[in-house]
mmCIF file of C-alpha atoms in Angstrom:
data_model
loop_
_atom_site.group_PDB
_atom_site.id
_atom_site.type_symbol
_atom_site.label_atom_id
_atom_site.label_comp_id
_atom_site.label_asym_id
_atom_site.label_seq_id
_atom_site.Cartn_x
_atom_site.Cartn_y
_atom_site.Cartn_z
ATOM 1 C CA UNK E 28 -75.946 -112.979 323.017
ATOM 2 C CA UNK E 29 -72.557 -114.592 323.615
ATOM 3 C CA UNK E 30 -69.841 -112.917 325.675
ATOM 4 C CA UNK E 31 -66.489 -114.630 326.271
ATOM 5 C CA UNK E 32 -63.679 -113.126 328.331
ATOM 6 C CA UNK E 33 -60.179 -114.565 328.797
ATOM 7 C CA UNK E 34 -61.323 -118.117 327.997
ATOM 8 C CA UNK E 35 -58.598 -120.732 328.430
ATOM 9 C CA UNK E 36 -59.008 -124.507 328.337
ATOM 10 C CA UNK E 37 -56.076 -126.794 329.110
ATOM 11 C CA UNK E 38 -55.829 -130.507 328.247
ATOM 12 C CA UNK E 39 -52.783 -132.487 329.444
ATOM 13 C CA UNK E 40 -50.752 -129.326 329.875
ATOM 14 C CA UNK E 41 -51.689 -127.922 326.440
ATOM 15 C CA UNK E 42 -53.876 -124.845 325.997
ATOM 16 C CA UNK E 43 -56.562 -126.002 323.556
ATOM 17 C CA UNK E 44 -58.118 -122.541 323.920
ATOM 18 C CA UNK E 45 -55.747 -119.711 324.794
ATOM 19 C CA UNK E 46 -57.140 -116.451 326.220
ATOM 20 C CA UNK E 47 -60.079 -116.178 323.796
ATOM 21 C CA UNK E 48 -62.153 -112.997 323.929
ATOM 22 C CA UNK E 49 -65.303 -112.769 321.825
ATOM 23 C CA UNK E 50 -68.705 -111.105 321.731
ATOM 24 C CA UNK E 51 -71.431 -112.095 319.270
ATOM 25 C CA UNK E 52 -74.786 -110.393 318.812
ATOM 26 C CA UNK E 53 -78.002 -111.628 317.238
ATOM 27 C CA UNK E 54 -78.777 -111.417 313.542
ATOM 28 C CA UNK E 55 -75.670 -113.215 312.273
ATOM 29 C CA UNK E 56 -74.593 -116.477 310.728
ATOM 30 C CA UNK E 57 -71.023 -116.931 311.934
ATOM 31 C CA UNK E 58 -68.425 -119.260 310.462
ATOM 32 C CA UNK E 59 -66.052 -120.860 312.979
ATOM 33 C CA UNK E 60 -63.039 -121.885 310.937
ATOM 34 C CA UNK E 61 -59.716 -123.505 311.703
ATOM 35 C CA UNK E 62 -57.551 -126.531 311.038
ATOM 36 C CA UNK E 63 -57.958 -129.792 312.963
ATOM 37 C CA UNK E 64 -56.893 -129.294 316.567
ATOM 38 C CA UNK E 65 -57.387 -125.531 316.458
ATOM 39 C CA UNK E 66 -59.946 -125.585 319.304
ATOM 40 C CA UNK E 67 -63.214 -125.272 317.353
ATOM 41 C CA UNK E 68 -64.983 -128.279 318.825
ATOM 42 C CA UNK E 69 -63.827 -127.451 322.353
ATOM 43 C CA UNK E 70 -65.231 -123.934 322.037
ATOM 44 C CA UNK E 71 -68.506 -125.310 320.703
ATOM 45 C CA UNK E 72 -68.773 -127.854 323.530
ATOM 46 C CA UNK E 73 -68.219 -125.098 326.082
ATOM 47 C CA UNK E 74 -71.012 -123.020 324.536
ATOM 48 C CA UNK E 75 -73.250 -126.099 324.544
ATOM 49 C CA UNK E 76 -72.575 -126.576 328.268
ATOM 50 C CA UNK E 77 -70.728 -129.868 327.788
ATOM 51 C CA UNK E 78 -67.291 -128.667 328.937
ATOM 52 C CA UNK E 79 -67.056 -126.809 332.233
ATOM 53 C CA UNK E 80 -63.466 -127.198 333.395
ATOM 54 C CA UNK E 81 -62.265 -123.956 331.836
ATOM 55 C CA UNK E 82 -60.799 -120.685 333.005
ATOM 56 C CA UNK E 83 -62.333 -117.322 332.194
ATOM 57 C CA UNK E 84 -65.925 -116.176 331.790
ATOM 58 C CA UNK E 85 -68.487 -117.447 329.270
ATOM 59 C CA UNK E 86 -71.963 -115.948 329.187
ATOM 60 C CA UNK E 87 -74.943 -116.836 326.995
ATOM 61 C CA UNK E 88 -77.762 -114.301 327.292
ATOM 62 C CA UNK E 89 -76.406 -113.469 330.746
ATOM 63 C CA UNK E 90 -76.012 -117.039 332.034
ATOM 64 C CA UNK E 91 -73.137 -119.498 332.303
ATOM 65 C CA UNK E 92 -73.542 -122.369 329.787
ATOM 66 C CA UNK E 93 -75.433 -125.252 331.379
ATOM 67 C CA UNK E 94 -78.944 -126.022 332.548
ATOM 68 C CA UNK E 95 -80.032 -122.374 332.333
ATOM 69 C CA UNK E 96 -79.049 -122.145 328.650
ATOM 70 C CA UNK E 97 -80.314 -125.517 327.389
ATOM 71 C CA UNK E 98 -83.496 -123.906 326.082
ATOM 72 C CA UNK E 99 -81.520 -121.126 324.432
ATOM 73 C CA UNK E 100 -78.933 -123.185 322.552
ATOM 74 C CA UNK E 101 -79.694 -125.803 319.882
ATOM 75 C CA UNK E 102 -76.474 -127.791 319.484
ATOM 76 C CA UNK E 103 -75.778 -130.157 316.608
ATOM 77 C CA UNK E 104 -72.704 -132.366 317.177
ATOM 78 C CA UNK E 105 -70.698 -133.821 314.320
ATOM 79 C CA UNK E 106 -72.503 -137.168 314.648
ATOM 80 C CA UNK E 107 -76.036 -138.316 315.455
ATOM 81 C CA UNK E 108 -75.818 -139.474 319.112
ATOM 82 C CA UNK E 109 -78.878 -141.758 319.076
ATOM 83 C CA UNK E 110 -79.613 -145.467 318.986
ATOM 84 C CA UNK E 111 -79.024 -146.709 315.440
ATOM 85 C CA UNK E 112 -82.059 -149.002 315.713
ATOM 86 C CA UNK E 113 -84.487 -146.123 316.150
ATOM 87 C CA UNK E 114 -86.734 -145.144 313.282
ATOM 88 C CA UNK E 115 -86.593 -141.484 312.294
ATOM 89 C CA UNK E 116 -90.148 -140.956 313.529
ATOM 90 C CA UNK E 117 -89.034 -142.348 316.907
ATOM 91 C CA UNK E 118 -86.151 -139.867 316.937
ATOM 92 C CA UNK E 119 -88.720 -137.125 316.388
ATOM 93 C CA UNK E 120 -90.666 -138.395 319.404
ATOM 94 C CA UNK E 121 -87.512 -138.368 321.544
ATOM 95 C CA UNK E 122 -86.803 -134.742 320.613
ATOM 96 C CA UNK E 123 -90.421 -133.807 321.339
ATOM 97 C CA UNK E 124 -90.040 -135.242 324.852
ATOM 98 C CA UNK E 125 -86.681 -133.618 325.600
ATOM 99 C CA UNK E 126 -87.258 -130.191 324.046
ATOM 100 C CA UNK E 127 -90.386 -128.158 324.719
ATOM 101 C CA UNK E 128 -89.485 -125.884 321.797
ATOM 102 C CA UNK E 129 -89.299 -128.721 319.253
ATOM 103 C CA UNK E 130 -91.754 -128.447 316.338
ATOM 104 C CA UNK E 131 -92.417 -131.957 314.997
ATOM 105 C CA UNK E 132 -94.502 -130.645 312.081
ATOM 106 C CA UNK E 133 -91.609 -128.478 310.943
ATOM 107 C CA UNK E 134 -89.254 -131.446 311.303
ATOM 108 C CA UNK E 135 -91.367 -133.581 308.988
ATOM 109 C CA UNK E 136 -91.609 -130.742 306.459
ATOM 110 C CA UNK E 137 -87.833 -130.417 306.411
ATOM 111 C CA UNK E 138 -87.409 -134.187 306.267
ATOM 112 C CA UNK E 139 -89.713 -134.338 303.241
ATOM 113 C CA UNK E 140 -87.746 -131.550 301.556
ATOM 114 C CA UNK E 141 -84.660 -133.761 301.921
ATOM 115 C CA UNK E 142 -86.647 -136.695 300.470
ATOM 116 C CA UNK E 143 -86.013 -138.939 303.477
ATOM 117 C CA UNK E 144 -88.662 -141.379 304.726
ATOM 118 C CA UNK E 145 -89.579 -141.208 308.405
ATOM 119 C CA UNK E 146 -89.923 -145.009 308.369
ATOM 120 C CA UNK E 147 -86.183 -145.533 307.914
ATOM 121 C CA UNK E 148 -84.043 -146.638 310.824
ATOM 122 C CA UNK E 149 -80.956 -144.576 311.606
ATOM 123 C CA UNK E 150 -78.706 -147.530 310.722
ATOM 124 C CA UNK E 151 -80.288 -147.643 307.254
ATOM 125 C CA UNK E 152 -79.226 -144.061 306.496
ATOM 126 C CA UNK E 153 -76.011 -142.929 304.853
ATOM 127 C CA UNK E 154 -73.725 -140.433 306.569
ATOM 128 C CA UNK E 155 -75.133 -137.658 304.398
ATOM 129 C CA UNK E 156 -78.705 -138.625 305.234
ATOM 130 C CA UNK E 157 -77.890 -138.654 308.958
ATOM 131 C CA UNK E 158 -76.486 -135.143 308.666
ATOM 132 C CA UNK E 159 -79.638 -133.965 306.905
ATOM 133 C CA UNK E 160 -81.712 -135.527 309.695
ATOM 134 C CA UNK E 161 -79.599 -133.690 312.273
ATOM 135 C CA UNK E 162 -80.028 -130.394 310.447
ATOM 136 C CA UNK E 163 -83.800 -130.933 310.318
ATOM 137 C CA UNK E 164 -83.841 -131.756 314.044
ATOM 138 C CA UNK E 165 -81.767 -128.713 314.980
ATOM 139 C CA UNK E 166 -83.675 -126.225 312.823
ATOM 140 C CA UNK E 167 -86.977 -127.538 314.185
ATOM 141 C CA UNK E 168 -86.189 -126.126 317.615
ATOM 142 C CA UNK E 169 -87.254 -122.544 318.398
ATOM 143 C CA UNK E 170 -83.953 -121.555 319.971
ATOM 144 C CA UNK E 171 -82.100 -118.263 320.137
ATOM 145 C CA UNK E 172 -78.689 -119.726 319.288
ATOM 146 C CA UNK E 173 -77.949 -122.542 316.842
ATOM 147 C CA UNK E 174 -74.547 -124.228 316.880
ATOM 148 C CA UNK E 175 -73.707 -126.671 314.080
ATOM 149 C CA UNK E 176 -70.470 -128.675 314.214
ATOM 150 C CA UNK E 177 -69.410 -129.856 310.723
ATOM 151 C CA UNK E 178 -73.025 -130.151 309.527
ATOM 152 C CA UNK E 179 -72.275 -131.074 305.904
ATOM 153 C CA UNK E 180 -69.035 -133.079 305.857
ATOM 154 C CA UNK E 181 -70.805 -136.219 304.616
ATOM 155 C CA UNK E 182 -73.256 -134.554 302.241
ATOM 156 C CA UNK E 183 -72.535 -134.749 298.525
ATOM 157 C CA UNK E 184 -71.714 -131.474 296.727
ATOM 158 C CA UNK E 185 -74.998 -131.439 294.804
ATOM 159 C CA UNK E 186 -77.043 -131.612 298.025
ATOM 160 C CA UNK E 187 -74.990 -129.026 299.922
ATOM 161 C CA UNK E 188 -76.626 -126.147 298.060
ATOM 162 C CA UNK E 189 -80.055 -127.467 299.037
ATOM 163 C CA UNK E 190 -78.961 -127.804 302.660
ATOM 164 C CA UNK E 191 -77.483 -124.294 302.752
ATOM 165 C CA UNK E 192 -80.663 -122.844 301.247
ATOM 166 C CA UNK E 193 -82.667 -124.743 303.872
ATOM 167 C CA UNK E 194 -80.512 -123.269 306.638
ATOM 168 C CA UNK E 195 -80.944 -119.729 305.301
ATOM 169 C CA UNK E 196 -84.692 -120.111 304.752
ATOM 170 C CA UNK E 197 -85.218 -121.394 308.294
ATOM 171 C CA UNK E 198 -82.868 -119.077 310.185
ATOM 172 C CA UNK E 199 -84.519 -116.418 312.322
ATOM 173 C CA UNK E 200 -82.368 -113.279 312.191
ATOM 174 C CA UNK E 201 -83.508 -112.424 315.702
ATOM 175 C CA UNK E 202 -81.168 -115.258 316.677
ATOM 176 C CA UNK E 203 -77.560 -116.304 316.146
ATOM 177 C CA UNK E 204 -76.090 -119.249 314.242
ATOM 178 C CA UNK E 205 -72.539 -120.587 314.485
ATOM 179 C CA UNK E 206 -71.349 -123.067 311.857
ATOM 180 C CA UNK E 207 -68.053 -124.877 312.365
ATOM 181 C CA UNK E 208 -66.826 -126.292 309.055
ATOM 182 C CA UNK E 209 -63.910 -127.100 306.781
ATOM 183 C CA UNK E 210 -66.048 -126.391 303.714
ATOM 184 C CA UNK E 211 -65.124 -122.712 303.714
ATOM 185 C CA UNK E 212 -65.759 -121.954 300.053
ATOM 186 C CA UNK E 213 -69.226 -123.487 300.079
ATOM 187 C CA UNK E 214 -70.504 -121.883 303.272
ATOM 188 C CA UNK E 215 -68.961 -118.426 302.923
ATOM 189 C CA UNK E 216 -71.863 -117.279 300.734
ATOM 190 C CA UNK E 217 -74.215 -117.572 303.741
ATOM 191 C CA UNK E 218 -71.857 -116.118 306.374
ATOM 192 C CA UNK E 219 -72.080 -112.679 307.918
ATOM 193 C CA UNK E 220 -68.957 -113.045 310.074
ATOM 194 C CA UNK E 221 -65.874 -115.275 310.128
ATOM 195 C CA UNK E 222 -63.862 -116.415 313.138
ATOM 196 C CA UNK E 223 -60.463 -118.055 312.594
ATOM 197 C CA UNK E 224 -58.952 -120.191 315.354
ATOM 198 C CA UNK E 225 -55.290 -121.192 315.235
ATOM 199 C CA UNK E 226 -53.690 -123.287 317.999
ATOM 200 C CA UNK E 227 -56.358 -122.190 320.438
ATOM 201 C CA UNK E 228 -56.061 -118.473 319.665
ATOM 202 C CA UNK E 229 -58.728 -116.350 317.986
ATOM 203 C CA UNK E 230 -56.693 -114.745 315.205
ATOM 204 C CA UNK E 231 -59.486 -113.303 313.069
ATOM 205 C CA UNK E 232 -62.904 -111.926 313.990
ATOM 206 C CA UNK E 233 -64.206 -109.932 311.026
ATOM 207 C CA UNK E 234 -67.405 -109.460 309.099
ATOM 208 C CA UNK E 235 -67.400 -111.061 305.672
ATOM 209 C CA UNK E 236 -68.059 -107.665 304.083
ATOM 210 C CA UNK E 237 -64.960 -106.221 305.781
ATOM 211 C CA UNK E 238 -62.835 -109.157 304.631
ATOM 212 C CA UNK E 239 -63.889 -108.548 301.041
ATOM 213 C CA UNK E 240 -63.557 -104.772 301.227
ATOM 214 C CA UNK E 241 -60.373 -104.460 303.291
ATOM 215 C CA UNK E 242 -58.447 -107.498 302.078
ATOM 216 C CA UNK E 243 -59.944 -107.859 298.581
ATOM 217 C CA UNK E 244 -60.399 -111.598 299.134
ATOM 218 C CA UNK E 245 -63.100 -114.125 299.760
ATOM 219 C CA UNK E 246 -63.221 -115.870 303.108
ATOM 220 C CA UNK E 247 -61.510 -119.059 301.892
ATOM 221 C CA UNK E 248 -58.642 -117.135 300.259
ATOM 222 C CA UNK E 249 -58.181 -114.982 303.365
ATOM 223 C CA UNK E 250 -58.310 -118.088 305.573
ATOM 224 C CA UNK E 251 -55.579 -119.733 303.489
ATOM 225 C CA UNK E 252 -53.394 -116.637 303.670
ATOM 226 C CA UNK E 253 -53.782 -116.071 307.413
ATOM 227 C CA UNK E 254 -53.294 -119.698 308.450
#
């Protein structure tokens, strides 16, 4: 579903991504892991079609990221990029207008499972609530590829298990999900594959089963050792 060859992205003379090669097929939840400044967000923005000034080849289901892949990729940034004065039900209406594949009924079911009222305005929600709203919005699209950038950084530990279970229950294994996160220990239980970025280089691309079998470690422990 995703094929990347010799991807390099340079900012101010620095290679934020350095000759990255990667292929990802459907049926996986993939963890994109790395320290701050490792290139995770840049890679995600390229896949979402938001960064185009790169070298190399990037293909999503046979097309370059952009207008032809907007219906294929559901991208969740690390913040909710909407007017803070909007009510949540108005946000739902906006998504329904912009995305033909958006299921408003599913959104309200997920919102109810998070115990969030649709009458609230965005500015009345905590950071954790906003992230839950974003997750509900993203999972309510019928996309082939889901990309979540730090989806749970503001969610309290008790609620993270609920959110992870929601992600698993609503993920279609005919698709592909990429989760960029620093919460390695908490998300590794749902991951099928782990990618480690370090200074723009892809240093690890292994299935979670192989990490456990070949290195006798969990993903977080292996991440700490490698980086």
